[in-house]
Short mmCIF file of C-alpha atoms in Angstrom, two decimals:
data_model
loop_
_atom_site.label_atom_id
_atom_site.label_comp_id
_atom_site.label_asym_id
_atom_site.label_seq_id
_atom_site.Cartn_x
_atom_site.Cartn_y
_atom_site.Cartn_z
CA MET A 1 139.52 72.22 122.52
CA TYR A 2 135.94 71.04 122.97
CA LEU A 3 135.57 67.33 123.72
CA THR A 4 132.30 65.37 123.87
CA SER A 5 131.67 63.34 127.00
CA LEU A 6 132.63 60.14 125.14
CA GLU A 7 135.91 61.76 124.11
CA GLU A 8 136.51 62.96 127.67
CA ARG A 9 135.97 59.45 128.97
CA MET A 10 138.30 57.93 126.39
CA LEU A 11 140.94 60.48 127.37
CA ALA A 12 140.46 59.68 131.04
CA GLY A 13 141.18 56.00 130.36
CA GLU A 14 137.66 54.64 130.90
CA TYR A 15 137.86 52.82 127.55
CA GLY A 16 141.28 51.32 128.20
CA TYR A 17 144.92 52.04 127.40
CA ALA A 18 144.65 52.07 123.59
CA ALA A 19 141.72 54.49 123.44
CA GLN A 20 143.43 56.74 125.99
CA LYS A 21 146.75 56.77 124.11
CA ALA A 22 144.88 57.47 120.88
CA MET A 23 142.99 60.40 122.42
CA GLU A 24 146.18 61.80 123.96
CA ILE A 25 147.75 61.87 120.49
CA LEU A 26 144.67 63.41 118.85
CA VAL A 27 144.21 66.06 121.54
CA ALA A 28 147.89 67.07 121.26
CA LEU A 29 147.52 67.41 117.48
CA GLY A 30 144.31 69.39 117.95
CA LYS A 31 146.14 71.71 120.33
CA ILE A 32 149.05 72.21 117.93
CA TYR A 33 146.72 73.07 115.04
CA ASP A 34 144.10 75.02 117.03
CA ALA A 35 141.28 72.59 116.25
CA GLU A 36 137.99 73.57 117.90
CA ARG A 37 136.78 69.99 118.20
CA MET A 38 137.05 66.44 116.84
CA ILE A 39 135.25 65.12 113.77
CA GLU A 40 134.15 61.51 113.35
CA ILE A 41 135.84 59.67 110.51
CA ARG A 42 134.54 57.04 108.06
CA SER A 43 137.77 55.16 107.41
CA ALA A 44 141.51 55.10 108.00
CA GLN A 45 144.58 54.03 106.02
CA ILE A 46 147.72 53.24 107.98
CA SER A 47 151.35 53.41 106.90
CA GLY A 48 154.25 52.20 109.03
CA VAL A 49 154.14 48.49 108.29
CA SER A 50 157.79 47.79 107.66
CA TYR A 51 159.55 46.00 110.53
CA SER A 52 162.82 47.73 109.73
CA ASN A 53 161.24 51.07 110.66
CA LEU A 54 159.07 49.96 113.58
CA GLY A 55 161.72 47.83 115.23
CA GLU A 56 161.00 45.41 118.07
CA GLU A 57 159.89 48.34 120.25
CA GLY A 58 157.36 49.59 117.69
CA LEU A 59 155.98 46.08 117.38
CA GLU A 60 155.67 45.80 121.18
CA PHE A 61 153.75 49.09 121.19
CA LEU A 62 151.28 47.78 118.58
CA LEU A 63 150.80 44.58 120.61
CA LYS A 64 150.18 46.61 123.76
CA LEU A 65 147.53 48.69 121.96
CA ALA A 66 145.97 45.45 120.72
CA GLU A 67 145.53 44.18 124.29
CA ASP A 68 142.46 46.36 124.78
CA GLY A 69 142.14 48.36 121.56
CA ARG A 70 140.22 47.85 118.33
CA VAL A 71 139.78 50.20 115.41
CA ARG A 72 136.33 51.83 115.34
CA VAL A 73 136.16 52.38 111.57
CA PRO A 74 137.13 50.32 108.49
CA THR A 75 140.92 50.55 108.41
CA THR A 76 143.31 49.42 105.71
CA LEU A 77 147.07 48.94 105.64
CA ASN A 78 149.92 50.16 103.45
CA PRO A 79 152.25 47.74 101.63
CA CYS A 80 154.86 45.76 103.55
CA GLY A 81 158.24 44.40 102.52
CA MET A 82 157.08 41.31 100.64
CA ASP A 83 154.25 39.42 98.92
CA LEU A 84 152.66 37.45 101.77
CA GLU A 85 152.21 34.37 99.62
CA GLU A 86 155.05 34.52 97.12
CA TRP A 87 157.88 35.96 99.20
CA ARG A 88 160.05 32.87 98.76
CA GLU A 89 159.79 33.17 95.01
CA MET A 90 160.79 36.86 95.28
CA SER A 91 163.88 35.58 97.20
CA VAL A 92 163.00 37.55 100.35
CA PRO A 93 165.24 36.36 103.22
CA GLU A 94 163.57 34.13 105.86
CA ASP A 95 164.44 36.32 108.89
CA PHE A 96 162.99 39.41 107.20
CA ALA A 97 159.79 37.53 106.35
CA GLU A 98 159.28 36.21 109.88
CA LYS A 99 159.52 39.68 111.47
CA GLN A 100 157.31 41.24 108.80
CA LEU A 101 154.58 38.68 109.45
CA ARG A 102 154.60 39.50 113.20
CA VAL A 103 153.91 43.18 112.45
CA ILE A 104 150.96 42.35 110.19
CA GLU A 105 149.55 40.01 112.81
CA ALA A 106 149.72 42.80 115.41
CA TYR A 107 147.74 45.12 113.11
CA GLN A 108 145.19 42.36 112.51
CA ARG A 109 144.68 41.98 116.24
CA LEU A 110 143.77 45.67 116.26
CA GLY A 111 141.12 44.93 113.64
CA VAL A 112 143.04 46.44 110.73
CA GLU A 113 142.45 44.76 107.36
CA PRO A 114 145.75 43.53 105.88
CA THR A 115 145.02 45.02 102.47
CA LEU A 116 148.71 45.96 102.18
CA THR A 117 148.25 48.43 99.37
CA CYS A 118 148.94 52.12 98.79
CA THR A 119 145.77 52.25 96.65
CA PRO A 120 143.09 51.40 99.22
CA TYR A 121 140.58 53.17 96.97
CA LEU A 122 141.11 50.35 94.42
CA ALA A 123 140.72 47.75 97.16
CA GLY A 124 137.38 48.52 98.77
CA ASN A 125 138.26 51.45 101.04
CA MET A 126 136.41 54.01 98.94
CA PRO A 127 135.02 56.99 100.90
CA GLY A 128 132.31 59.22 99.50
CA PHE A 129 132.49 62.86 98.46
CA GLY A 130 132.82 65.09 101.53
CA ASP A 131 133.49 62.22 103.95
CA HIS A 132 136.05 62.87 106.66
CA VAL A 133 138.78 60.22 106.87
CA ALA A 134 142.24 59.86 108.42
CA TRP A 135 144.70 58.51 105.90
CA SER A 136 148.45 58.24 105.78
CA GLU A 137 150.53 57.31 102.70
CA SER A 138 151.07 60.49 100.72
CA SER A 139 149.91 59.17 97.32
CA ALA A 140 146.66 57.83 98.81
CA VAL A 141 146.06 61.04 100.79
CA ILE A 142 146.31 63.23 97.70
CA TYR A 143 144.15 60.84 95.63
CA VAL A 144 141.34 60.63 98.16
CA ASN A 145 141.33 64.41 98.69
CA SER A 146 141.60 65.39 95.04
CA VAL A 147 139.94 62.72 92.94
CA ILE A 148 137.30 61.48 95.37
CA GLY A 149 136.71 64.69 97.31
CA ALA A 150 136.87 63.08 100.75
CA ARG A 151 138.79 65.04 103.37
CA THR A 152 141.97 64.10 105.18
CA ASN A 153 145.11 65.75 106.42
CA ARG A 154 148.43 64.18 105.56
CA GLU A 155 148.53 61.83 108.52
CA GLY A 156 151.53 59.84 109.64
CA GLY A 157 151.26 56.15 110.47
CA PRO A 158 150.79 56.62 114.24
CA SER A 159 148.30 59.50 113.98
CA ALA A 160 146.17 57.58 111.46
CA LEU A 161 146.21 54.59 113.81
CA ALA A 162 145.19 56.82 116.73
CA ALA A 163 142.32 58.23 114.66
CA ALA A 164 141.21 54.70 113.69
CA ILE A 165 141.17 53.54 117.32
CA ALA A 166 139.31 56.64 118.54
CA GLY A 167 137.11 56.86 115.41
CA ARG A 168 137.80 60.59 115.12
CA THR A 169 140.41 63.16 114.21
CA PRO A 170 140.91 66.82 115.15
CA LEU A 171 138.99 69.16 112.84
CA TYR A 172 141.58 71.36 111.15
CA GLY A 173 143.47 71.84 107.88
CA LEU A 174 142.11 69.96 104.87
CA HIS A 175 138.95 68.97 106.75
CA LEU A 176 137.87 72.62 106.35
CA ASP A 177 136.92 74.47 103.14
CA GLU A 178 139.47 77.26 103.70
CA ALA A 179 142.43 74.96 103.15
CA ARG A 180 140.95 73.34 100.03
CA ARG A 181 140.77 76.47 97.86
CA PRO A 182 143.22 76.66 94.96
CA THR A 183 146.30 78.79 95.69
CA ILE A 184 148.13 78.44 92.40
CA ILE A 185 147.02 77.92 88.81
CA VAL A 186 149.13 75.61 86.67
CA ARG A 187 148.76 75.94 82.91
CA ALA A 188 149.76 72.46 81.83
CA PRO A 189 150.50 70.91 78.44
CA ARG A 190 148.49 67.96 77.08
CA ILE A 191 149.88 64.78 78.54
CA SER A 192 149.77 61.15 77.48
CA GLY A 193 150.44 58.16 79.70
CA GLU A 194 151.44 57.80 83.33
CA LEU A 195 155.07 58.92 83.00
CA ASP A 196 153.96 62.33 81.66
CA ALA A 197 151.46 62.70 84.50
CA SER A 198 154.03 61.60 87.04
CA ALA A 199 156.62 64.05 85.67
CA LEU A 200 154.08 66.89 85.68
CA GLY A 201 153.27 66.23 89.33
CA TYR A 202 156.89 65.85 90.32
CA HIS A 203 157.86 69.06 88.50
CA VAL A 204 155.06 71.18 89.94
CA GLY A 205 155.55 69.78 93.46
CA ARG A 206 159.23 70.58 93.37
CA ILE A 207 158.56 74.16 92.29
CA ILE A 208 155.66 75.09 94.56
CA MET A 209 156.46 72.95 97.68
CA SER A 210 153.13 73.85 99.33
CA GLY A 211 149.60 74.99 98.55
CA VAL A 212 146.79 73.70 96.36
CA PRO A 213 147.45 73.68 92.61
CA LEU A 214 144.61 73.95 90.09
CA PHE A 215 145.58 72.44 86.72
CA THR A 216 144.12 73.89 83.53
CA GLY A 217 144.59 72.82 79.92
CA LEU A 218 145.19 69.15 80.71
CA GLY A 219 142.31 67.90 78.58
CA ALA A 220 140.97 64.42 79.25
CA VAL A 221 142.97 62.52 81.84
CA SER A 222 142.48 58.97 83.06
CA ARG A 223 142.10 57.81 86.64
CA ASP A 224 145.57 56.27 86.38
CA GLN A 225 147.04 59.54 85.23
CA LEU A 226 145.42 61.33 88.18
CA LYS A 227 146.96 58.69 90.45
CA ALA A 228 150.40 59.26 88.92
CA LEU A 229 150.02 63.07 88.97
CA GLY A 230 149.15 63.03 92.67
CA ALA A 231 151.98 60.66 93.60
CA GLY A 232 154.44 62.99 91.86
CA LEU A 233 153.10 66.11 93.60
CA ALA A 234 153.18 64.39 96.98
CA SER A 235 156.67 62.94 96.69
CA SER A 236 158.54 66.05 95.53
CA GLY A 237 156.46 68.75 97.20
CA GLY A 238 154.49 67.21 100.04
CA ILE A 239 151.28 68.38 98.34
CA ALA A 240 148.05 66.85 99.73
CA LEU A 241 145.37 68.22 97.37
CA PHE A 242 145.10 69.34 93.75
CA HIS A 243 142.28 70.23 91.40
CA VAL A 244 141.96 69.65 87.65
CA GLU A 245 139.61 71.95 85.77
CA GLY A 246 136.65 70.05 84.35
CA ILE A 247 137.74 66.76 85.93
CA THR A 248 138.07 66.64 89.73
CA PRO A 249 134.96 67.17 91.86
CA GLU A 250 135.95 70.31 93.76
CA ALA A 251 137.66 72.16 90.90
CA HIS A 252 134.67 74.45 90.37
CA MET A 253 133.61 74.79 94.03
CA TYR A 254 135.78 77.61 95.25
CA SER A 255 136.39 81.15 94.13
CA ARG A 256 139.83 81.83 92.76
CA GLU A 257 140.42 84.93 94.85
CA HIS A 258 143.06 83.12 96.91
CA VAL A 259 145.17 82.27 93.88
CA GLU A 260 148.54 83.85 94.46
CA ASP A 261 150.38 82.77 91.36
CA VAL A 262 150.01 81.32 87.87
CA ILE A 263 152.71 79.10 86.42
CA GLU A 264 153.10 77.64 82.96
CA VAL A 265 154.55 74.19 82.36
CA THR A 266 155.73 73.10 78.91
CA GLU A 267 156.40 69.71 77.37
CA SER A 268 160.13 70.38 77.54
CA ASP A 269 159.86 71.03 81.31
CA LEU A 270 158.49 67.50 81.63
CA ARG A 271 161.31 66.01 79.53
CA ASP A 272 163.90 67.87 81.64
CA GLU A 273 162.29 66.62 84.83
CA VAL A 274 162.48 63.00 83.66
CA GLU A 275 166.09 63.44 82.57
CA MET A 276 167.06 64.66 86.05
CA LEU A 277 166.21 61.27 87.56
CA ASP A 278 166.97 59.08 84.53
CA GLU A 279 170.40 57.45 84.71
CA GLY A 280 170.47 56.22 81.11
CA PHE A 281 171.54 52.58 80.86
CA ASP A 282 170.45 49.86 78.45
CA ASP A 283 170.50 46.70 80.47
CA PRO A 284 167.80 46.70 83.18
CA ASP A 285 167.70 43.64 85.45
CA LEU A 286 164.19 44.53 86.67
CA ILE A 287 161.37 46.29 84.80
CA PHE A 288 158.33 47.16 86.88
CA ILE A 289 155.14 49.21 87.07
CA GLY A 290 152.90 49.77 90.07
CA CYS A 291 154.11 52.79 92.05
CA PRO A 292 151.45 53.55 93.19
CA HIS A 293 149.95 50.06 92.87
CA ALA A 294 148.63 49.33 89.37
CA SER A 295 144.96 49.28 88.43
CA ILE A 296 143.18 46.65 86.32
CA GLU A 297 143.34 49.10 83.40
CA GLU A 298 147.14 49.25 83.66
CA LEU A 299 147.39 45.44 83.70
CA THR A 300 145.20 45.33 80.59
CA GLU A 301 147.38 47.95 78.90
CA VAL A 302 150.52 45.87 79.51
CA TYR A 303 148.83 42.84 77.99
CA LEU A 304 147.70 44.77 74.92
CA LEU A 305 151.14 46.34 74.39
CA LEU A 306 152.81 42.94 74.62
CA GLY A 307 150.61 41.73 71.76
CA GLY A 308 151.39 38.07 72.46
CA ARG A 309 155.18 38.57 72.77
CA ARG A 310 156.93 36.92 75.72
CA VAL A 311 159.13 39.02 78.02
CA SER A 312 162.78 38.07 78.09
CA ARG A 313 163.62 40.09 81.24
CA ARG A 314 162.01 40.17 84.65
CA PHE A 315 158.82 42.24 84.26
CA TRP A 316 156.99 42.70 87.57
CA ILE A 317 153.69 44.44 88.22
CA PHE A 318 152.88 45.54 91.78
CA ALA A 319 149.17 45.72 92.59
CA SER A 320 146.70 45.18 95.40
CA LYS A 321 145.29 41.72 96.06
CA THR A 322 141.92 43.08 94.95
CA VAL A 323 143.22 44.05 91.51
CA ARG A 324 145.11 40.78 91.20
CA ALA A 325 141.90 38.87 91.99
CA GLN A 326 139.99 40.92 89.41
CA ALA A 327 142.65 40.06 86.83
CA GLU A 328 142.42 36.41 87.76
CA ARG A 329 138.65 36.38 87.34
CA ILE A 330 138.66 37.82 83.86
CA GLY A 331 141.49 35.52 82.75
CA LEU A 332 143.96 38.39 82.38
CA LEU A 333 146.34 37.14 85.06
CA ALA A 334 146.83 33.77 83.37
CA LYS A 335 147.44 35.51 80.04
CA LEU A 336 150.07 37.84 81.55
CA GLU A 337 151.76 34.98 83.37
CA ALA A 338 151.86 32.94 80.18
CA LEU A 339 153.89 35.77 78.64
CA GLY A 340 156.30 35.77 81.60
CA VAL A 341 154.90 38.80 83.49
CA ARG A 342 154.60 38.44 87.28
CA VAL A 343 151.98 40.26 89.36
CA TYR A 344 153.00 40.71 93.01
CA CYS A 345 150.83 41.99 95.83
CA ASP A 346 151.22 43.34 99.36
CA THR A 347 154.53 45.05 98.63
CA CYS A 348 156.33 47.43 96.30
CA PRO A 349 159.95 48.08 95.31
CA ILE A 350 160.18 51.00 97.75
CA VAL A 351 159.47 48.94 100.87
CA ALA A 352 160.86 45.57 99.71
CA PRO A 353 164.51 44.88 100.57
CA LEU A 354 165.40 45.49 96.92
CA LYS A 355 169.14 45.39 97.30
CA ARG A 356 168.98 42.13 99.23
CA LEU A 357 167.04 40.79 96.25
CA GLY A 358 170.08 41.59 94.13
CA PHE A 359 168.79 44.26 91.73
CA LYS A 360 171.09 47.01 90.45
CA ASN A 361 169.51 48.51 87.32
CA VAL A 362 165.79 49.17 87.49
CA LEU A 363 163.49 50.49 84.74
CA THR A 364 160.08 51.96 85.59
CA ASN A 365 157.55 54.64 84.59
CA SER A 366 157.12 56.34 87.99
CA MET A 367 158.97 59.45 89.12
CA LYS A 368 158.05 58.69 92.73
CA ALA A 369 159.61 55.25 92.48
CA ALA A 370 162.72 56.68 90.81
CA TYR A 371 163.16 59.28 93.54
CA TYR A 372 162.86 56.81 96.43
CA LEU A 373 164.81 54.00 94.79
CA ARG A 374 167.78 56.28 94.24
CA ASN A 375 167.67 57.72 97.75
CA LEU A 376 166.77 54.68 99.82
CA HIS A 377 168.13 51.71 97.93
CA ASP A 378 171.11 52.99 96.02
CA VAL A 379 170.06 51.32 92.76
CA ARG A 380 170.30 52.89 89.30
CA VAL A 381 167.00 53.93 87.74
CA ARG A 382 165.79 54.48 84.19
CA LEU A 383 162.50 56.10 83.29
CA LYS A 384 160.47 55.37 80.17
CA PRO A 385 156.78 55.42 79.23
CA LEU A 386 154.92 52.10 79.51
CA GLN A 387 155.38 51.37 75.81
CA GLY A 388 159.16 51.69 76.26
CA LEU A 389 159.10 49.37 79.28
CA VAL A 390 157.28 46.71 77.28
CA GLU A 391 159.59 47.03 74.25
CA ASP A 392 162.68 46.71 76.48
CA ALA A 393 161.15 43.70 78.19
CA VAL A 394 160.70 41.74 74.98
CA ARG A 395 164.00 42.83 73.43
CA MET B 1 171.64 83.83 136.36
CA LYS B 2 168.18 82.26 136.34
CA LEU B 3 165.51 82.66 133.64
CA LEU B 4 161.93 81.48 133.74
CA LEU B 5 160.02 80.75 130.52
CA GLU B 6 156.53 79.40 130.11
CA GLY B 7 155.34 77.29 127.18
CA ARG B 8 152.74 74.67 126.39
CA VAL B 9 152.72 71.08 127.60
CA ILE B 10 152.79 68.39 124.91
CA TRP B 11 153.59 65.57 127.38
CA GLU B 12 153.67 66.57 131.01
CA GLY B 13 156.80 66.07 133.06
CA HIS B 14 158.77 67.36 136.02
CA VAL B 15 162.46 66.80 135.35
CA GLU B 16 165.80 68.50 135.66
CA GLY B 17 168.85 68.08 133.44
CA GLU B 18 171.49 69.51 131.17
CA ALA B 19 170.52 71.18 127.90
CA LEU B 20 171.76 70.03 124.50
CA ALA B 21 170.66 72.84 122.20
CA THR B 22 170.65 73.36 118.43
CA ARG B 23 169.11 75.95 116.12
CA GLN B 24 168.67 73.29 113.44
CA PRO B 25 165.57 71.08 113.13
CA ILE B 26 166.04 67.35 113.79
CA SER B 27 164.87 64.40 111.73
CA PHE B 28 164.61 61.36 113.98
CA TYR B 29 164.08 58.96 111.05
CA GLY B 30 167.43 58.65 109.34
CA GLY B 31 168.89 61.46 111.47
CA VAL B 32 169.22 59.72 114.84
CA ASP B 33 170.61 56.20 115.30
CA PRO B 34 168.09 54.18 117.38
CA GLU B 35 170.90 51.80 118.41
CA THR B 36 173.24 54.42 119.91
CA GLY B 37 171.20 57.60 120.50
CA ARG B 38 173.64 59.63 118.43
CA ILE B 39 172.76 62.19 115.77
CA ILE B 40 173.89 60.79 112.42
CA GLU B 41 172.48 63.32 109.95
CA LYS B 42 175.32 64.38 107.68
CA GLY B 43 176.26 68.01 108.19
CA HIS B 44 174.03 68.54 111.24
CA GLU B 45 175.74 70.73 113.82
CA LEU B 46 175.21 67.99 116.40
CA GLU B 47 176.42 65.16 114.11
CA GLY B 48 178.06 62.46 116.24
CA VAL B 49 176.67 63.85 119.53
CA SER B 50 174.60 61.62 121.85
CA ILE B 51 171.16 62.97 122.78
CA SER B 52 170.67 60.37 125.52
CA ASP B 53 169.59 61.67 128.91
CA LYS B 54 169.94 65.31 127.79
CA ILE B 55 167.16 67.85 127.65
CA LEU B 56 167.13 68.22 123.90
CA VAL B 57 166.33 71.74 122.70
CA PHE B 58 165.60 72.34 118.99
CA PRO B 59 163.16 74.42 116.94
CA TYR B 60 160.99 71.61 115.47
CA GLY B 61 161.11 68.15 113.95
CA LYS B 62 161.37 67.34 110.26
CA GLY B 63 161.43 64.33 107.94
CA SER B 64 159.38 61.15 107.87
CA THR B 65 156.58 60.42 110.35
CA VAL B 66 158.38 57.14 111.08
CA GLY B 67 160.48 59.41 113.34
CA SER B 68 157.81 59.05 116.05
CA TYR B 69 158.66 55.35 116.34
CA ILE B 70 162.37 56.15 116.58
CA LEU B 71 161.66 58.19 119.74
CA LEU B 72 159.82 55.18 121.15
CA ARG B 73 162.71 52.85 120.28
CA LEU B 74 165.21 55.19 121.97
CA LYS B 75 163.08 55.38 125.11
CA LYS B 76 162.70 51.61 125.43
CA ARG B 77 166.45 51.18 125.07
CA GLY B 78 167.21 53.83 127.69
CA LEU B 79 168.74 56.09 125.04
CA ALA B 80 166.06 58.78 124.78
CA PRO B 81 166.49 62.41 125.75
CA ARG B 82 165.29 63.11 129.32
CA ALA B 83 162.94 65.75 127.88
CA ILE B 84 162.36 67.77 124.70
CA ILE B 85 161.86 71.52 124.32
CA ASN B 86 160.67 72.88 120.97
CA GLN B 87 159.98 76.29 119.53
CA LYS B 88 156.95 74.82 117.73
CA CYS B 89 156.18 71.15 118.09
CA GLU B 90 154.92 69.36 114.95
CA PRO B 91 153.18 65.98 114.66
CA ILE B 92 156.29 63.78 114.37
CA ILE B 93 157.70 64.93 117.70
CA ALA B 94 154.28 65.31 119.37
CA VAL B 95 153.21 61.76 118.54
CA GLY B 96 156.68 60.45 119.40
CA VAL B 97 156.81 61.98 122.90
CA ILE B 98 153.27 60.81 123.65
CA ILE B 99 153.83 57.17 122.68
CA ALA B 100 157.28 57.16 124.33
CA GLU B 101 156.09 59.27 127.31
CA ILE B 102 158.97 61.73 127.12
CA PRO B 103 158.25 65.11 128.80
CA CYS B 104 157.89 67.82 126.15
CA VAL B 105 157.18 71.54 126.22
CA ASP B 106 156.85 73.82 123.20
CA LEU B 107 156.24 77.51 122.43
CA ILE B 108 159.54 78.25 124.16
CA ASP B 109 162.04 80.72 122.69
CA VAL B 110 164.75 78.09 122.18
CA GLY B 111 167.30 80.76 121.23
CA ARG B 112 167.55 81.63 124.93
CA ILE B 113 168.85 78.18 125.87
CA SER B 114 172.44 77.06 125.25
CA THR B 115 174.12 73.68 125.48
CA GLY B 116 175.30 73.13 129.04
CA ASP B 117 172.56 75.23 130.69
CA ILE B 118 170.83 73.46 133.55
CA LEU B 119 167.06 73.25 133.02
CA ARG B 120 164.16 72.35 135.25
CA ILE B 121 160.88 71.49 133.53
CA ASP B 122 157.78 71.75 135.67
CA GLY B 123 154.70 71.24 133.48
CA PRO B 124 154.66 74.24 131.11
CA ARG B 125 157.39 76.11 133.04
CA VAL B 126 161.05 75.93 132.14
CA GLU B 127 163.63 77.30 134.59
CA ILE B 128 167.03 77.99 133.10
CA TRP B 129 170.29 78.33 134.99
CA LYS B 130 172.70 79.76 132.44
CA ARG B 131 176.02 77.98 132.20
CA MET B 132 178.80 80.15 133.69
CA PRO B 133 180.89 81.73 130.94
CA LYS B 134 184.36 80.24 130.77
CA PRO B 135 187.00 82.51 132.37
#
């Protein structure tokens, strides 16, 4: 693999321990994937924030990197296990909170912005078309590749951190045109709302498991639907890029000669997919949206659907601090809170210690959330479209 | 009987030890207990077996990228494998052995190594003394 003299010097340790460790990781990845050289990146997004996964040893490692390392590009952080300001109100245990705060502090010492969101693109980390970046968090990776047209592989937490510290990543995979061409055409039905989009993504991901799907027949889709579609594809199939005919920026850029298959998805496929994860109960103790983190449009939609009615169950929205601040500025946050809706930041039900918070029956509109909640937290999950969530909340 | 195989260095090391070999991939996140060094993945052929201080031989890693940090946690607690040999190393294991500084070689035909074989890793070279068949 070709290295510039700066890269050689970083690898040799002339820029300190952190830069050397970062280059060692990147060179090993380059070797594994036959990269010819490195490519400079414009931004990074880092997962691996939860103390329960990092452990004391992972935290020590971050602190050691922070002794002489700083990120070289704007770098944002995935959600952690609690809202940094309102964790007491969420009934997060004290010991959990204390350890979580130490991890975030370690990242801050490295120069990472504690955005704590899985939607960095709604929180100021917005690359341009064709930019190379190094992102982890599967739903953010697929969004930035597909909807924005920036280029990243599906990084893990440590490899994204290494890329941020070195300011570069090995040039292979989705950084190159060859891997971005559609490999399968999906004839999709018209969809409405985020649950439909989420189910479509989850269904297609589960069936194809790899490759680059090109969706046709979808009609007009919103940014929030694209977010939900991508999260579904990434969680069931590990997909990192999709195209939507007439909508996403690269859909028309490549020839279709590499398409190996055409599949057709019907409305009943989507219903079946939802039913597979839906555990059918009538008494949710938590209703939430925001997996991935909700946009200002989704907050507005909740307010409009409520139509002045107060919720009688816990209705939580998970969003980035940026979106929460936007909502505050336009008076939307106060209006939602007046109706009993809470907007939490920095965390999500997947990474929060949900069981320790005492929830058993959870209602949401995200297939990704349903999949992880069932597997990681052992809670029961119901799936309904947003309208259904709101009606259950006021019932 | 002695065999000599040559692979590719992921993290350089010069160590000798006893092989613990499996044909099944390993997920370190959720599949290995960072407190005990035992494999805890349900139904894995090594379920319940400790990987500590062994030269762990498996085709490739799988599962969440958090697995890299599990390798680091094992190393700091003195529970890590002495070295890792893979058929084809992927990012979870590669990043894990680099941050934990565990010797690792890949592009080795792992089917030729059995549990109990004595191995010597010398950079990219792996010397294998086959375990004597039981009489």
